[in-house]
């Protein structure tokens, strides 16, 4: 296989590092045009020579255009496109690889010259060269999404050292250092925002064009572009561990993870090519023993046609290009597949299992309601509760502390944690209990009976031995949660299941609201793993699990396809999952399924097109009913059609 085609399979991102770093825009554009012209010049020269030669032949315009003059003319037309192929074929033979498409094309075209079919020999090699040019253009286009990611790879960081901000290589910045990012610059490393707020373009990371506004002490990711004012960031990761570096590494590795179809075609080509060479030899000589009036030149011509037709270019070019186009289209939509094999597997998924918190809900708790006894105003009640929760690090405590209470702040003392139940302490000289019903029961506090029917998480408060009230805490659904479930169903998924570590009553309520088929709550990570293992044992069941990539790591690894939400913020997600939804939107799950199916459909269209046309024209060629021109269409024409079909993936729009 050619170096170009090998590169299509094993694209090396490193070759593009920093290629835009120092170029002047106009010079770069001008040099690109010159480079393209030089690339196409041999094909243009051969094409003009071929057309002129055929015209002279057809009209018999020049009486002396024959014999050695004609041979020299067509040889001159042949060499610009033929010599590189013959050279590549010879190098392959020296390396022990005899049966390549270079070998087939060289034998077929040199054979055409040997029997005096000079225009056809030039035409075959010319159109093969044009096919190569189309292939390269398609590969470069497919690389565009990865190059776009490389363009957001930061080249410098302004780090605060010795009382001033100095420009350094991002790889030299340590964790905990302070960096400055000006308007329009890329954030060089992952970190925590020190400024009050910032607005960022994260399109290259998440596929979302809408600016993302981030508040102080929130995470900022490398590769984001600062849109508004000079900001300062405290780094939390080294450059090599930053989000953009990890994503680039993952995309690079994705091209090396082949689908079963791709691997099969590669193995098939290695067996198929020598077979057709020996069949061509047989087609040349065997008729001598069975056909009356055997003419060597006629059967050699048929064999040469057979060789041209049988070249597996369309398959070995278009199939890897199709899968790579699918990977690129997915990354453009904020979805990262770790390999073409997962594009394939995604098309077979019929059961989707999802976590609740962080997947369909925001994972951010908020107070839904406050109920207090008549002994205290709501403000007083909340001051007692908040003074206690200040001593806790629980996520629910954080939600309570966001409540805006009026009046003087209270201070809690002698606070102790009652394992699995809540907190006990003293506020304003009063004994305060904050926690669940078990805490109240163990301290013989009579609780209002209306709390029994509450589904949401509930925090109860008792002051000086009397029930003082409660707050309900709920996790919010993501904005596109309903839309996501609807689209997953419309994409043909037969069963949607929710497994959550949250209490079962809350899980069931969310599942009912989203119209999920079956749900189970109160599960530990190993319980989720057991449930998914049971599903996988069912006949014809392919399971995709969607989780946040941290506590769901075991089940992400065990499922047929593991999909992680919020991959930018979770190292475990990037390591464990097969597919990363970069912007945390569950509606992208259906999009991932659509892209996988579109990719597979185009790949199989190309396989059907290549085999169908080739088998038909090979049969016609063997019976003398096809010329070298039909062979050119069957080989190069089909390859071009397959390439153009694969390119469609890069322009497709999937509507959610």
XYZ file of C-alpha atoms in Angstrom, residues 49 52-53 56-57 61-78 113 118-119 122:
27
model
C -0.519 15.636 -24.237
C -3.585 16.386 -28.416
C -2.306 12.907 -29.293
C -4.011 13.859 -34.099
C -4.686 10.105 -34.267
C -3.742 15.460 -38.935
C 0.000 14.767 -39.102
C 1.063 12.082 -41.593
C 4.468 11.634 -39.897
C 2.839 11.034 -36.457
C 3.532 7.290 -36.427
C 6.070 4.614 -35.599
C 8.879 5.808 -33.306
C 7.622 9.461 -33.244
C 4.258 8.308 -31.909
C 5.947 6.040 -29.337
C 8.213 8.866 -28.093
C 5.264 11.296 -27.927
C 3.045 8.997 -25.841
C 6.011 7.984 -23.677
C 6.549 11.671 -22.887
C 2.851 11.919 -21.986
C 3.107 8.772 -19.851
C 2.428 0.041 -24.621
C -0.353 3.859 -26.327
C -3.279 6.269 -25.699
C -1.425 6.808 -20.882
